[in-house]
mmCIF file of C-alpha atoms and ligand atoms in Angstrom:
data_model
loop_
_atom_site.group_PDB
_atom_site.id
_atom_site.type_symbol
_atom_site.label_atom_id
_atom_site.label_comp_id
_atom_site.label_asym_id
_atom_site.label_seq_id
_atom_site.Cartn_x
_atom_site.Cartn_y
_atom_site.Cartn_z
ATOM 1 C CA UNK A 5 -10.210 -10.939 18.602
ATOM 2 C CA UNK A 6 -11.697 -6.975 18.655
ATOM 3 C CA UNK A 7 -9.831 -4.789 21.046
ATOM 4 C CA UNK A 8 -6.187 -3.450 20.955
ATOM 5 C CA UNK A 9 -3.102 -5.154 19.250
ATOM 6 C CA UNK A 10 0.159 -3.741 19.927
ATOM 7 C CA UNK A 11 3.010 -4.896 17.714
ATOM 8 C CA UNK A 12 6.258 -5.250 19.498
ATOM 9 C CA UNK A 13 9.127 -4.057 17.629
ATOM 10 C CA UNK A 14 12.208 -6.244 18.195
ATOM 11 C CA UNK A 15 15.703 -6.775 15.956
ATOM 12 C CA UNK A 16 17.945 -10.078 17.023
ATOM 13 C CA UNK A 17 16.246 -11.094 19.895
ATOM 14 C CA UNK A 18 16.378 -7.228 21.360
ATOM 15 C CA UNK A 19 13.370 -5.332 22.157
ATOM 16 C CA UNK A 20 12.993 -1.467 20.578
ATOM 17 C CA UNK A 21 12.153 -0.004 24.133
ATOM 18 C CA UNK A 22 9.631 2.144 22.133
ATOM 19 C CA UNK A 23 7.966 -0.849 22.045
ATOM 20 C CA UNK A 24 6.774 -0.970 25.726
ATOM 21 C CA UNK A 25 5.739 2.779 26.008
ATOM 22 C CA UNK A 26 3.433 1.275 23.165
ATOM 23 C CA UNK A 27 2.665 -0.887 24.769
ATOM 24 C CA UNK A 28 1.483 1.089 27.866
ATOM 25 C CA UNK A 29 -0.441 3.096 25.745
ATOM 26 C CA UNK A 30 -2.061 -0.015 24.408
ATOM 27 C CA UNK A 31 -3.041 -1.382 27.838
ATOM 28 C CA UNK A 32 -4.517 2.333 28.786
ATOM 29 C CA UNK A 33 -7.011 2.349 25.590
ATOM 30 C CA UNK A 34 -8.095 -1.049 26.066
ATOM 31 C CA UNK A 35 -8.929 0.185 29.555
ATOM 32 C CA UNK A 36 -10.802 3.096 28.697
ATOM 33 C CA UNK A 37 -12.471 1.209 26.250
ATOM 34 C CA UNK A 38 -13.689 -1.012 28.358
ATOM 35 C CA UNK A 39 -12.131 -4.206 26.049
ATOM 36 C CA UNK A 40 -8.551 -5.996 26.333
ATOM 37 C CA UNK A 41 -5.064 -5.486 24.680
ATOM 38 C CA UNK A 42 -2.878 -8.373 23.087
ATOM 39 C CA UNK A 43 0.765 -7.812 21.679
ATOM 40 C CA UNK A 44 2.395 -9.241 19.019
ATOM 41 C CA UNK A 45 5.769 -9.986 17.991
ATOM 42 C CA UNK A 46 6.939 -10.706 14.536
ATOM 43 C CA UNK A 47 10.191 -12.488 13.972
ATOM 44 C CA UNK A 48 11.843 -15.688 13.849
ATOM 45 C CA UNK A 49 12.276 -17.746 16.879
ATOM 46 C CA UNK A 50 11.275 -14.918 19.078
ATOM 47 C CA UNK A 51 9.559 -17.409 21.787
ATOM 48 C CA UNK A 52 12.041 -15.916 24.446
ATOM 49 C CA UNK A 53 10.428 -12.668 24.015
ATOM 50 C CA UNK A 54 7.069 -13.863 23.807
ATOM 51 C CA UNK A 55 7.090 -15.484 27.152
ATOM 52 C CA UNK A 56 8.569 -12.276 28.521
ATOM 53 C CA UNK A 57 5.335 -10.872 27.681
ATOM 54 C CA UNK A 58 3.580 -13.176 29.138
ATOM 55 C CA UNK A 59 4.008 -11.988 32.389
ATOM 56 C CA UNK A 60 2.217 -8.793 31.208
ATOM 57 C CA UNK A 61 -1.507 -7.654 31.846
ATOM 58 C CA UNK A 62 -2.372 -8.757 28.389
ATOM 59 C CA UNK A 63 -4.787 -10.885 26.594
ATOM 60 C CA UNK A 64 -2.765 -13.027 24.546
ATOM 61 C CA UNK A 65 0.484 -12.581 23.147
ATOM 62 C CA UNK A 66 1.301 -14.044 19.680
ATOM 63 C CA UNK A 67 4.611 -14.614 17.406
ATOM 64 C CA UNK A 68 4.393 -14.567 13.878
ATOM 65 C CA UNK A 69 6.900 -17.045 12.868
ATOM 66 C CA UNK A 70 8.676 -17.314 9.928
ATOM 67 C CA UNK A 71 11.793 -18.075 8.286
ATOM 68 C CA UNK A 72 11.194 -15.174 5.953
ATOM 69 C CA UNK A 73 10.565 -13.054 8.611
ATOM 70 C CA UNK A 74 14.331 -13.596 10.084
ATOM 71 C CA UNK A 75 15.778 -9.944 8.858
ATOM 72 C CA UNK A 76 13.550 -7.389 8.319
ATOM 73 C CA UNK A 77 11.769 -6.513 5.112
ATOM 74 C CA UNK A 78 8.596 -4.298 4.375
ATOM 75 C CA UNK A 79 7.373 -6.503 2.043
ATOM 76 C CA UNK A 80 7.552 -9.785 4.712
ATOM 77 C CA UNK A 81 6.005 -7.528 7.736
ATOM 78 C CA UNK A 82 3.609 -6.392 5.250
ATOM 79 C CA UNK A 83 2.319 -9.942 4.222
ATOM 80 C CA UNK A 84 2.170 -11.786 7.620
ATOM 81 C CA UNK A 85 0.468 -8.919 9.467
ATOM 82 C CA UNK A 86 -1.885 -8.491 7.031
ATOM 83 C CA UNK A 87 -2.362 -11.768 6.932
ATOM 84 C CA UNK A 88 -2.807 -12.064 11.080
ATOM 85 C CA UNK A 89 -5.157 -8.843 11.616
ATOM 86 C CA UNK A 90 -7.182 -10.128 8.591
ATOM 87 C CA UNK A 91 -7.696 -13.119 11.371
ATOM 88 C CA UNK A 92 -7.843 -11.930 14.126
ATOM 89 C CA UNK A 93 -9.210 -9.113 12.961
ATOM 90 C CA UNK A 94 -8.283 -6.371 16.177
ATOM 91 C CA UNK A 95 -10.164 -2.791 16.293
ATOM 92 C CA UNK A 96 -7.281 -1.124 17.268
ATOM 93 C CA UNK A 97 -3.584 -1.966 16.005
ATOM 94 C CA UNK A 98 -0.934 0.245 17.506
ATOM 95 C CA UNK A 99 2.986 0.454 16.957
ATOM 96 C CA UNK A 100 5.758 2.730 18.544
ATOM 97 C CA UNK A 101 6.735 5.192 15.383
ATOM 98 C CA UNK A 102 10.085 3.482 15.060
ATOM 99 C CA UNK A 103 11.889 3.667 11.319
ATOM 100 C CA UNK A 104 10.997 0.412 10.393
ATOM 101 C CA UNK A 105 7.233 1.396 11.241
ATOM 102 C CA UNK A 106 7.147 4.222 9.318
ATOM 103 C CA UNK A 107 8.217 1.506 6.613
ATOM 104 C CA UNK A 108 5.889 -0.558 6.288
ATOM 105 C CA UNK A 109 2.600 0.754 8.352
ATOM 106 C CA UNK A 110 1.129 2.942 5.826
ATOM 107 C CA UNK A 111 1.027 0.564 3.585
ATOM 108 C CA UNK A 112 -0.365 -2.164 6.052
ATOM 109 C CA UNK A 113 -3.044 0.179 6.673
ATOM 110 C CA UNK A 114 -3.976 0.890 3.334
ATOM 111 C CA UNK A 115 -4.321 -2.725 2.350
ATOM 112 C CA UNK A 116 -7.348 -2.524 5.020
ATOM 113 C CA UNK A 117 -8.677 0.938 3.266
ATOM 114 C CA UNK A 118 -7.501 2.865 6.698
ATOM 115 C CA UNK A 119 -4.904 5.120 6.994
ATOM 116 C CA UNK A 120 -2.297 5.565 9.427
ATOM 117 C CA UNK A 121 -2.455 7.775 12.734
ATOM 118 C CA UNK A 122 1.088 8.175 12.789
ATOM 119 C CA UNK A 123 3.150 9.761 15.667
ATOM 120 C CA UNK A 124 0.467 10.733 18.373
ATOM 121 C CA UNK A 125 1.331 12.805 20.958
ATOM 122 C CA UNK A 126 -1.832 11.803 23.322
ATOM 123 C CA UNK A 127 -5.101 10.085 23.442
ATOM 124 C CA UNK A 128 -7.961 11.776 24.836
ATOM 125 C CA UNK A 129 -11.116 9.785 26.327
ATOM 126 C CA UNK A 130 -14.312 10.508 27.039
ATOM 127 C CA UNK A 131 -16.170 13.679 25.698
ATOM 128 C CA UNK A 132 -17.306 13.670 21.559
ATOM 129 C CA UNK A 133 -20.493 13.030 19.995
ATOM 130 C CA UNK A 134 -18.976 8.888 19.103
ATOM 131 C CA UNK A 135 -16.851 8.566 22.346
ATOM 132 C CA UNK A 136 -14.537 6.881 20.606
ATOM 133 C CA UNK A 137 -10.697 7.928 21.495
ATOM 134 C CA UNK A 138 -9.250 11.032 20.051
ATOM 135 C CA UNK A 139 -5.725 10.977 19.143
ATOM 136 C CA UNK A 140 -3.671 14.059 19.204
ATOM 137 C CA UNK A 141 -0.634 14.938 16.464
ATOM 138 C CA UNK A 142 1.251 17.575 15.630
ATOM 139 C CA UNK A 143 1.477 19.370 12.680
ATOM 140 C CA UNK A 144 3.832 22.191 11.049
ATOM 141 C CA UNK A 145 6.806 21.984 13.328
ATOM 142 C CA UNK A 146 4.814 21.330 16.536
ATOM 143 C CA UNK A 147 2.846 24.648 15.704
ATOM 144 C CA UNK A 148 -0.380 23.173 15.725
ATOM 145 C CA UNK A 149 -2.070 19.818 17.407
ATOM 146 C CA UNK A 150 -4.172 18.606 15.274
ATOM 147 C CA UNK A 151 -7.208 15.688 16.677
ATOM 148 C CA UNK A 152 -8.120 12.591 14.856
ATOM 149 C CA UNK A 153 -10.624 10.214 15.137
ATOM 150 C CA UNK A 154 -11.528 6.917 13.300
ATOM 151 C CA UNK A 155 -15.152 6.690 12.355
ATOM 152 C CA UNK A 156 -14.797 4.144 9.342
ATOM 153 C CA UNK A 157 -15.593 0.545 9.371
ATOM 154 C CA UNK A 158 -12.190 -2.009 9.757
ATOM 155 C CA UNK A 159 -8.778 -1.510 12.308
ATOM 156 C CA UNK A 160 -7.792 1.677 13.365
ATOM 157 C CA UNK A 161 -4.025 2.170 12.723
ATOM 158 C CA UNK A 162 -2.035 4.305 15.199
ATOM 159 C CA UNK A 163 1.449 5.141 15.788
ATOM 160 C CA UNK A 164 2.831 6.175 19.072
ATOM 161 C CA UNK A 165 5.803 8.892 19.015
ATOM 162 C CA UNK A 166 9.065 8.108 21.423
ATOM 163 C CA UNK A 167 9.019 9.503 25.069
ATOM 164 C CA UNK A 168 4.681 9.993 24.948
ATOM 165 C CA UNK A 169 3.791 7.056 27.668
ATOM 166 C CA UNK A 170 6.024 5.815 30.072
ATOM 167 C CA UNK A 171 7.489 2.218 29.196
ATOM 168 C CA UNK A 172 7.858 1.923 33.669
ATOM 169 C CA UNK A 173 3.337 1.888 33.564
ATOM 170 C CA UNK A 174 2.866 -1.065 31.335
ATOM 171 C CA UNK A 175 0.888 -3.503 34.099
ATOM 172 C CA UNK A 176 1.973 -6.840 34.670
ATOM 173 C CA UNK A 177 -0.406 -9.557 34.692
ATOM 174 C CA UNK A 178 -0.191 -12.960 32.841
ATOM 175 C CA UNK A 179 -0.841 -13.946 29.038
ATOM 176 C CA UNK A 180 -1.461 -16.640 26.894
ATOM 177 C CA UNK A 181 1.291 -17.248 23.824
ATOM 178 C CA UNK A 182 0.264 -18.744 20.533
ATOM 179 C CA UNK A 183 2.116 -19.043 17.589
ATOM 180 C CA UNK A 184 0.499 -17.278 13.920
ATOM 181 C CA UNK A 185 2.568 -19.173 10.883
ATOM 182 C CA UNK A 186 1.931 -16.451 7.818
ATOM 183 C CA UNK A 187 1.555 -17.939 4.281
ATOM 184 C CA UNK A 188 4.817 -16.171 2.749
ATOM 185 C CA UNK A 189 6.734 -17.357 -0.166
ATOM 186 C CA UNK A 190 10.481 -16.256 -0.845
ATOM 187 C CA UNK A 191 9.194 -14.605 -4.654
ATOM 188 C CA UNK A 192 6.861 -12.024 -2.447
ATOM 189 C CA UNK A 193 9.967 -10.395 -0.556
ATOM 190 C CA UNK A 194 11.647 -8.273 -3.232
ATOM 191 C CA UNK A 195 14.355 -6.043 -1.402
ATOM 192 C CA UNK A 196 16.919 -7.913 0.495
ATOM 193 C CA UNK A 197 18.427 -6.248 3.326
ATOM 194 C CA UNK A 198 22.141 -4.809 3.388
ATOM 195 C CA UNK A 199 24.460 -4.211 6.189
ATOM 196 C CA UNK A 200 22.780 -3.153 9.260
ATOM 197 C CA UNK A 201 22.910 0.625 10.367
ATOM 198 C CA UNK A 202 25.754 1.294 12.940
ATOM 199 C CA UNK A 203 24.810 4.051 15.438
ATOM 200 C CA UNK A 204 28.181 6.260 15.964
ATOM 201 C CA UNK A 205 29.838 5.355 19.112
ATOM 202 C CA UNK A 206 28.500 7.708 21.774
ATOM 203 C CA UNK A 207 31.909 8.719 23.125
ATOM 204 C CA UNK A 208 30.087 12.283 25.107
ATOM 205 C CA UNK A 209 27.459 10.716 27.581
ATOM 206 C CA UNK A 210 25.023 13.624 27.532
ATOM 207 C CA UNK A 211 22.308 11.754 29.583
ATOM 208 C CA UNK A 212 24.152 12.059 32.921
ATOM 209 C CA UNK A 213 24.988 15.367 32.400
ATOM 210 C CA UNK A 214 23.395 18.185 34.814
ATOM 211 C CA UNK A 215 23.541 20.873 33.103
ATOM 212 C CA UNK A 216 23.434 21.644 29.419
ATOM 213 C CA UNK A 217 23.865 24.401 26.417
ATOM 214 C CA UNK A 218 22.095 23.183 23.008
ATOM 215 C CA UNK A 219 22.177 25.400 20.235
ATOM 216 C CA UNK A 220 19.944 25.172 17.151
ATOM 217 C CA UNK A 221 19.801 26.067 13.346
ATOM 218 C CA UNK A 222 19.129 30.066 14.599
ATOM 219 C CA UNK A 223 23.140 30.065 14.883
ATOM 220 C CA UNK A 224 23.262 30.418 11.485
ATOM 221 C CA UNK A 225 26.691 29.483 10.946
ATOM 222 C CA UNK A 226 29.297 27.269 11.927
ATOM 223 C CA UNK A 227 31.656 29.817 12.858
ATOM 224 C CA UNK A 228 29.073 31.874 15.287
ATOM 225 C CA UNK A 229 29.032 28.030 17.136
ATOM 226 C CA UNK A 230 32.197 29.497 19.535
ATOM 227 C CA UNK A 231 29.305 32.123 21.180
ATOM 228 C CA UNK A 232 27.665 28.961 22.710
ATOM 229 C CA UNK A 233 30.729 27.188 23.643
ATOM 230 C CA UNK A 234 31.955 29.758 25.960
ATOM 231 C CA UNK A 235 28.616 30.145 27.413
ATOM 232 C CA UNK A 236 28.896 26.372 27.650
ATOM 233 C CA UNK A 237 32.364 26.515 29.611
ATOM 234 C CA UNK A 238 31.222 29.382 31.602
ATOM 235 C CA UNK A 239 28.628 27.158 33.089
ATOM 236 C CA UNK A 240 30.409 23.689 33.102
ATOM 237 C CA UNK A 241 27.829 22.761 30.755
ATOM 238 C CA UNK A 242 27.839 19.933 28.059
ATOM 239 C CA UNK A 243 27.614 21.365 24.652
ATOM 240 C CA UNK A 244 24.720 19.615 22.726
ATOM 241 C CA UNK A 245 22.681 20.711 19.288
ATOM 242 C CA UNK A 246 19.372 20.005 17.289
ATOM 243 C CA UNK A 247 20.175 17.702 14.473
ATOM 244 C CA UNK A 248 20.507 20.491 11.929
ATOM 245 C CA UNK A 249 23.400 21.305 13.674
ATOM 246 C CA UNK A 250 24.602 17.653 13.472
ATOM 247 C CA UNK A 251 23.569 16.900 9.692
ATOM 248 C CA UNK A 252 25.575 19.975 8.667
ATOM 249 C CA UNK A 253 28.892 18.600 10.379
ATOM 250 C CA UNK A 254 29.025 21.761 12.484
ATOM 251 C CA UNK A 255 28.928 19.337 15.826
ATOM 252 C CA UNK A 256 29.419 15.694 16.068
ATOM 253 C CA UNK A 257 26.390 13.063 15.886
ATOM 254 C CA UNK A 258 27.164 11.975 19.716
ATOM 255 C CA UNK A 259 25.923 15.579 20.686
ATOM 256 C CA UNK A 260 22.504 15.470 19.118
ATOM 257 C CA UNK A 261 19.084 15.526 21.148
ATOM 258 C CA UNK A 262 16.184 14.264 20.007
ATOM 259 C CA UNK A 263 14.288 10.889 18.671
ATOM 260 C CA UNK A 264 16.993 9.982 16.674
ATOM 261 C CA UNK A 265 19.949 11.413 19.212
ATOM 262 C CA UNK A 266 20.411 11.196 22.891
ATOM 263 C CA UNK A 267 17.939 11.506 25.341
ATOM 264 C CA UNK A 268 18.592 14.042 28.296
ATOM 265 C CA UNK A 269 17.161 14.814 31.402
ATOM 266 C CA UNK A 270 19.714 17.562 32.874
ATOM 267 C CA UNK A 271 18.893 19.958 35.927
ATOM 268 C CA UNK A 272 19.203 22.541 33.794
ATOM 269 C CA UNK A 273 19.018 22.765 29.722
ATOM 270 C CA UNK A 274 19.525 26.284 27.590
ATOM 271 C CA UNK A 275 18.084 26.014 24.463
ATOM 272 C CA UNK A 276 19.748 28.136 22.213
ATOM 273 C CA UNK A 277 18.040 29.142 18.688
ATOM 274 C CA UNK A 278 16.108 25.830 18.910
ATOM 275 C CA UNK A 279 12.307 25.770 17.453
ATOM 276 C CA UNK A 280 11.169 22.831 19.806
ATOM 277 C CA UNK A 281 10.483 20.548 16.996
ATOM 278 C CA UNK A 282 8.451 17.276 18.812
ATOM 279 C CA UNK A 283 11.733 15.006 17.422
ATOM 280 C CA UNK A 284 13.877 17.748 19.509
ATOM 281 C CA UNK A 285 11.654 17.630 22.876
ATOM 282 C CA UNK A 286 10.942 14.115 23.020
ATOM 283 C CA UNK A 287 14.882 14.061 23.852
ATOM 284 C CA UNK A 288 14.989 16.842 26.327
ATOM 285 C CA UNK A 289 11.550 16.983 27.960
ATOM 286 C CA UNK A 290 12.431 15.168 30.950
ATOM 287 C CA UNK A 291 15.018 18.395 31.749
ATOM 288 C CA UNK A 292 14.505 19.600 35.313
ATOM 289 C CA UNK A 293 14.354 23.216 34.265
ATOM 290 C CA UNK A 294 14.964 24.341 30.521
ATOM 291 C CA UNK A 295 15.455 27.880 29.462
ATOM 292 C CA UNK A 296 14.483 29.039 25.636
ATOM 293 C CA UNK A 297 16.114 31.649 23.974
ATOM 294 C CA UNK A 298 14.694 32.096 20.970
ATOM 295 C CA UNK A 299 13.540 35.534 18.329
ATOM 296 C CA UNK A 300 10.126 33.986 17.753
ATOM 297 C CA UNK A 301 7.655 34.682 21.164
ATOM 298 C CA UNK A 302 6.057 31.894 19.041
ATOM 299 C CA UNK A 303 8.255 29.302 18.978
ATOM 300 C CA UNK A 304 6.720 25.864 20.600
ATOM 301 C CA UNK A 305 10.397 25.688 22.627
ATOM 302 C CA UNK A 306 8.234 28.190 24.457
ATOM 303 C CA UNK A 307 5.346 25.601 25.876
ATOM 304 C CA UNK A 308 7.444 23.862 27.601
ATOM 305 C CA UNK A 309 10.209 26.483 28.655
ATOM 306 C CA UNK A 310 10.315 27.037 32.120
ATOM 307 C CA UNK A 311 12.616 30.423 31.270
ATOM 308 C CA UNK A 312 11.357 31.838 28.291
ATOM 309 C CA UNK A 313 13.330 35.213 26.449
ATOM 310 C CA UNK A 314 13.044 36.511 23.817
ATOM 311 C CA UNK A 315 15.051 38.209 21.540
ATOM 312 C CA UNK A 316 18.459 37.758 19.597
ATOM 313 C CA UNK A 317 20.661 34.960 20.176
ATOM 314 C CA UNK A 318 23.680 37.004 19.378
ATOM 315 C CA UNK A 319 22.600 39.568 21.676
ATOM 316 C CA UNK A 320 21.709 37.850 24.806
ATOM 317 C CA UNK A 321 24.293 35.018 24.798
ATOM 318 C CA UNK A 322 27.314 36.673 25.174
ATOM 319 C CA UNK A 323 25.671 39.286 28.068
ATOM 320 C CA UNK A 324 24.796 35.742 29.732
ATOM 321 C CA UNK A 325 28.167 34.720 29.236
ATOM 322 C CA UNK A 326 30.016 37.709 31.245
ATOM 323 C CA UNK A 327 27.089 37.986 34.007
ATOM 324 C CA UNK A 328 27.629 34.124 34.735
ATOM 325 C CA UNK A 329 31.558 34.599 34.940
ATOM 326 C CA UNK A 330 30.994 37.719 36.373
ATOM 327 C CA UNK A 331 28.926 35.933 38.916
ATOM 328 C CA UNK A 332 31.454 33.544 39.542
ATOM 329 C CA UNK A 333 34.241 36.081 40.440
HETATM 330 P P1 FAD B 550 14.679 25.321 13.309
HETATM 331 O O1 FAD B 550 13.426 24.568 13.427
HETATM 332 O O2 FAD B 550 15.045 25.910 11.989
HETATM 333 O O3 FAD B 550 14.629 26.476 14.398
HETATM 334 C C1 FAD B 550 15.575 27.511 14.506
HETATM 335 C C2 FAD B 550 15.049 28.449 15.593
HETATM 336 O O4 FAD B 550 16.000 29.469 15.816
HETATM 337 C C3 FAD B 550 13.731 29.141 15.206
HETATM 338 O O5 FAD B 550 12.763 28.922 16.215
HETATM 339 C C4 FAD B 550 14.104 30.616 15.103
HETATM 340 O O6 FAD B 550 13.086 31.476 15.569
HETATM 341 C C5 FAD B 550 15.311 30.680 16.000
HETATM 342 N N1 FAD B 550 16.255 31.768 15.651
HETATM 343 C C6 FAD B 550 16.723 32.085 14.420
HETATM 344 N N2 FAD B 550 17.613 33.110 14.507
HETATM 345 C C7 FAD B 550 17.664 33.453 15.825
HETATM 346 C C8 FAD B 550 18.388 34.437 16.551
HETATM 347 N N3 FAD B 550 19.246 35.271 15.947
HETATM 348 N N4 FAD B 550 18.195 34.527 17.884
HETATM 349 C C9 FAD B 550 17.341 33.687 18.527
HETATM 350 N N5 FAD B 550 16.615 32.717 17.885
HETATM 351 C C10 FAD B 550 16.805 32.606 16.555
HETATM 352 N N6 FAD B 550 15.704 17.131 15.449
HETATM 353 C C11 FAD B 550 16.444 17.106 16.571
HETATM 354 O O7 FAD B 550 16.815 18.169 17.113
HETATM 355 N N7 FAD B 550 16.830 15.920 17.103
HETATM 356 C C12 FAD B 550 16.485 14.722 16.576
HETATM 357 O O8 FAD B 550 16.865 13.687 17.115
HETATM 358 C C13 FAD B 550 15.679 14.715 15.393
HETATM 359 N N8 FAD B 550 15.294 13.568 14.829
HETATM 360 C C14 FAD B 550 14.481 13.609 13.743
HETATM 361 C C15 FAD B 550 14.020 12.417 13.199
HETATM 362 C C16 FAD B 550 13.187 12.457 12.111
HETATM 363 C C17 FAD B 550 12.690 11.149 11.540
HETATM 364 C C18 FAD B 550 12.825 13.685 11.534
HETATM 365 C C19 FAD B 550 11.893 13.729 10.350
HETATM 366 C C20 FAD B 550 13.286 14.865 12.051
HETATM 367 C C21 FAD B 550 14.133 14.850 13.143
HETATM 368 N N9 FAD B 550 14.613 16.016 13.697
HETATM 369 C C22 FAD B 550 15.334 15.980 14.845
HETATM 370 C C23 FAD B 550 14.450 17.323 13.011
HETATM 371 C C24 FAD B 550 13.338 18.160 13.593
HETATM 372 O O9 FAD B 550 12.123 17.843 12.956
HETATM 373 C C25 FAD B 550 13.609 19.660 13.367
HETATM 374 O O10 FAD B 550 13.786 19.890 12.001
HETATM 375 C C26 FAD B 550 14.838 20.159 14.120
HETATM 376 O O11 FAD B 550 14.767 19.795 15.484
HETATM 377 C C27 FAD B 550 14.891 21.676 14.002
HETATM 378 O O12 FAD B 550 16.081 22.110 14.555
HETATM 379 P P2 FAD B 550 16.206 23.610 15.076
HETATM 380 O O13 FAD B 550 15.194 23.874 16.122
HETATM 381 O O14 FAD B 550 17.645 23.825 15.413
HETATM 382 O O15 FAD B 550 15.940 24.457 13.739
#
């Protein structure tokens, strides 16, 4: 086949909508590389999906099909794909960096000798002594970005973090479908899966809020949270948190921003004591205007802060507090 695969993540008949910005991103390297980008969707029965991306600016579009493959299991991903990009045998194999991904990838990619690229922030054309595309991930908290490129022989594995390309630019065109039936026997699938996961009920509907107060792990404790609350009601704000915050019980799940809470895109969002870890921004990067307050001048919250200050939380908070009720008479 050469060119770009993207694998399309979906569970019950439901697309991951990670799974088009992946796409997108897919479609853009097979432009700059001058090749063409396929898709493929692993499952069972999944031929309503596949025709829905058939009406995309793609190659072809294949199902792996299999019985086996109904729920998901690492080992049953593992052995079809490798199985269909030993055929088909693609130079460049991209995912969105969903859980189930981060599953099973690594592992795909190793049974190739490759490793993977996992969670890139941005691909970069053009310049370098190979030309090939540099991909762009962060490292140490967002601190640093750190550039990758494949130069071995054999598939280049890459994972695409949440919110990076826009699922809206995928192009539409028209595809091809076939069908890829993996070898797979039930002896080789050795976990078998449990319940599924229930997300909490989102009762608070942060991402139609316009403005918002967040407050990270520089609170230190649960009983400083009441600083940010009335800084919060002072403004009319919602109250949301960095998943510290969450995980320690301190603030309920349904208020949590970020890849694995809700994504916001307020006129306004305070950061409060929040680092600007890439799992926090890809939830809040689409803010209108976002203010940082934050100790650490250094702090990546910074790079993307419209309002930066610096200084103590427990300082500045509560003098923000009286000059915006003072402001309001
Ligand atoms: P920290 O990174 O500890 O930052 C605290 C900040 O407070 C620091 O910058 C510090 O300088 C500042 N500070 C300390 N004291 C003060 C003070 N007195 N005054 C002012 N500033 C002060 N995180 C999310 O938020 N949302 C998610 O959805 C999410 N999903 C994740 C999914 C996965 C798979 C993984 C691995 C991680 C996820 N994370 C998520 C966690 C993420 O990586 C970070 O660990 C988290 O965002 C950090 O939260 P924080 O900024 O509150 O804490």
């Amino acid at each position: 086949m050469s060119g770009v695969l993207v694998m399309m993540e979906q569970r019950n008949g439901a697309w991951n909508r990670m799974s088009f910005e992946a796409l997108a991103a897919g479609q853009q390297l097979a432009e700059h590389l001058g090749t063409e980008c396929s898709a493929v969707v692993v499952g069972r029965n999944s031929g309503s999906l596949s025709q829905e991306l058939a009406s995309k600016k793609l190659k072809k579009v294949y199902a792996i099909d299999h019985e086996l493959l109904a729920s998901y299991t690492a080992d049953g991903y593992l052995a079809a794909l490798e199985q269909f990009v030993k055929q088909e045998a693609p130079d460049y194999v991209l995912f969105p960096h969903t859980y189930r991904v981060r599953d099973f990838a690594p592992a795909l990619a190793t049974r190739f000798s490759q490793v993977l690229i996992s969670d890139v922030i941005t691909i970069r054309y053009g310049s370098g002594s190979t030309g090939s595309p540099m991909f762009v991930r962060q490292l140490l908290q967002g601190k640093l970005n750190a550039d990758y490129r494949h130069t071995s022989q054999g598939p280049c594995f890459v994972s695409v973090q949440a919110g990076t390309f826009r699922s809206d630019a995928v192009q539409e065109g028209t595809a091809s479908v076939e069908t890829f039936t993996p070898q797979l026997l039930p002896d080789q699938i050795r976990s078998k899966p449990g319940e599924p996961f229930r997300e909490s009920s989102q009762s608070v509907d942060l991402s139609s809020a316009p403005l918002i107060v967040s407050v990270g792990r520089g609170i230190g404790e649960q009983d400083s949270l009441s600083l940010v609350e009335e800084l919060a009601q002072a403004l009319g704000a919602e109250l949301a948190a960095s998943r510290p915050i969450c995980d320690n019980g301190w603030l309920p799940m349904e208020r949590q921003v970020g890849s694995s809470g809700q994504t916001v895109s307020p006129k306004l969002y305070v950061a409060v004591g929040i680092s600007g870890a890439i799992q926090h921004l890809v939830g809040m990067k689409g803010s209108k205007a976002v203010l940082a307050i934050n100790k650490d001048e250094n702090a990546p919250i910074f790079e993307i802060a419209d309002y930066g200050v610096v200084g103590d939380l427990f300082e500045i908070v509560p003098e923000l507090t009286k000059a915006v009720l003072a402001a309001k008479g």
